[in-house]
Every structure is written in C-alpha cells, then in structure tokens.
CSV table of C-alpha atoms in Angstrom, one decimal:
chain,number,residue,atom,x,y,z
A,18,VAL,CA,26.4,153.9,15.9
A,19,VAL,CA,26.3,155.2,19.4
A,20,LEU,CA,23.5,154.1,21.2
A,21,SER,CA,22.6,157.2,22.8
A,22,GLN,CA,22.2,159.2,19.1
A,23,LEU,CA,19.7,156.8,17.7
A,24,GLN,CA,16.2,157.9,16.5
A,25,TYR,CA,13.0,155.9,15.9
A,26,ARG,CA,14.1,156.6,12.0
A,27,ASP,CA,17.0,154.4,12.7
A,28,LEU,CA,14.3,151.4,13.3
A,29,PRO,CA,14.4,148.6,13.1
A,30,ILE,CA,17.6,147.4,15.2
A,31,ARG,CA,18.2,143.6,15.5
A,32,TYR,CA,20.9,142.4,17.6
A,33,GLY,CA,22.0,139.1,18.4
A,34,ASP,CA,23.9,137.1,20.6
A,35,PHE,CA,25.9,134.2,21.3
A,36,GLY,CA,27.1,133.5,24.6
A,37,VAL,CA,27.7,131.2,27.2
A,38,LEU,CA,25.7,131.2,30.6
A,39,HIS,CA,26.5,129.1,33.9
A,40,ARG,CA,24.5,127.9,36.8
A,41,ASN,CA,24.7,126.1,39.9
A,42,GLU,CA,21.6,124.3,41.2
A,43,LEU,CA,20.8,123.6,44.5
A,44,SER,CA,21.1,119.6,45.0
A,45,GLY,CA,17.9,118.0,43.9
A,46,ALA,CA,16.5,120.5,42.6
A,47,LEU,CA,16.5,119.3,39.0
A,48,THR,CA,17.1,115.8,37.7
A,49,GLY,CA,18.7,114.2,34.6
A,50,LEU,CA,20.0,116.6,31.5
A,51,THR,CA,18.3,119.3,33.0
A,52,ARG,CA,20.7,120.0,35.5
A,53,VAL,CA,23.2,121.7,33.8
A,54,ARG,CA,26.2,123.6,34.5
A,55,ARG,CA,27.3,125.3,31.4
A,56,PHE,CA,25.2,125.8,28.3
A,57,GLN,CA,25.1,128.0,24.9
A,58,GLN,CA,22.3,130.4,24.8
A,59,ASP,CA,21.7,132.2,21.3
A,60,ASP,CA,19.3,135.2,21.7
A,61,GLY,CA,17.7,138.1,19.5
A,62,HIS,CA,16.0,140.9,19.9
A,63,ILE,CA,14.3,143.1,17.2
A,64,PHE,CA,13.5,147.0,18.3
A,65,CYS,CA,11.2,148.3,15.9
A,66,ARG,CA,8.2,150.7,15.5
A,67,GLU,CA,4.7,149.3,15.7
A,68,ASP,CA,3.8,149.8,11.9
A,69,GLN,CA,7.2,147.3,11.3
A,70,ILE,CA,6.2,144.5,13.8
A,71,GLU,CA,4.7,142.3,10.9
A,72,ASP,CA,7.4,142.8,8.5
A,73,GLU,CA,10.0,141.9,11.3
A,74,VAL,CA,8.0,138.8,12.3
A,75,MET,CA,7.7,137.5,8.8
A,76,GLY,CA,11.7,138.3,8.1
A,77,ALA,CA,12.0,136.1,11.3
A,78,LEU,CA,10.3,133.5,10.1
A,79,ASP,CA,11.6,133.4,7.0
A,80,PHE,CA,15.6,133.0,8.4
A,81,MET,CA,14.4,130.2,10.7
A,82,ARG,CA,12.5,128.6,7.6
A,83,SER,CA,15.6,128.9,5.6
A,84,VAL,CA,18.0,128.0,8.2
A,85,TYR,CA,15.7,124.8,9.0
A,86,ASN,CA,15.4,123.6,5.2
A,87,THR,CA,19.4,124.0,4.6
A,88,PHE,CA,20.0,121.4,7.5
A,89,GLY,CA,17.0,119.2,6.2
A,90,MET,CA,14.5,119.8,9.3
A,91,SER,CA,11.2,120.6,9.4
A,92,TYR,CA,9.3,122.6,12.7
A,93,LYS,CA,5.2,123.4,13.5
A,94,LEU,CA,4.2,126.5,14.4
A,95,GLU,CA,1.1,126.9,16.4
A,96,LEU,CA,-0.2,130.1,17.9
C-alpha cells in the first residue's frame, strides 16, 4: 500500500518495529544497568478513527494477555 494513497476507510493501520538503538551517555550521567550502550526496543503504533479506539485498545490488551499467559507470566494493569 502506498502511504500517500491511504484514506480514513483504510483504518485501522497497525505498525510494529523491532529495532536496535545505540546511545553514548556522558560519564556519570547514569549508573549500573541503566547505562547501556545498545538495547532492543519493540515499538508499535495503531492509527485509527475515534470510533475504532475502544476495539483497538481491547485487541491490544487481549494480545498482551495471550502472550503473558503463553509464558506463564502475570501482570497488573492500573489506569
């Protein structure tokens, strides 16, 4: 799909990115494990209409629950 040809009828659009980030912090700026030079960051974006927000949020939470359950993990969600 060519991005310039997308219309509101094409929504929702979901993107995921799995990228390596690099950074060099100044000496003394961070300590211990917070001072990493390279790390993996998973990032997701959902572009949707206002009337699609509830379904998209619930779908993302259901997916997260499924992944956590698969690995026998638990989580607590607070708003």
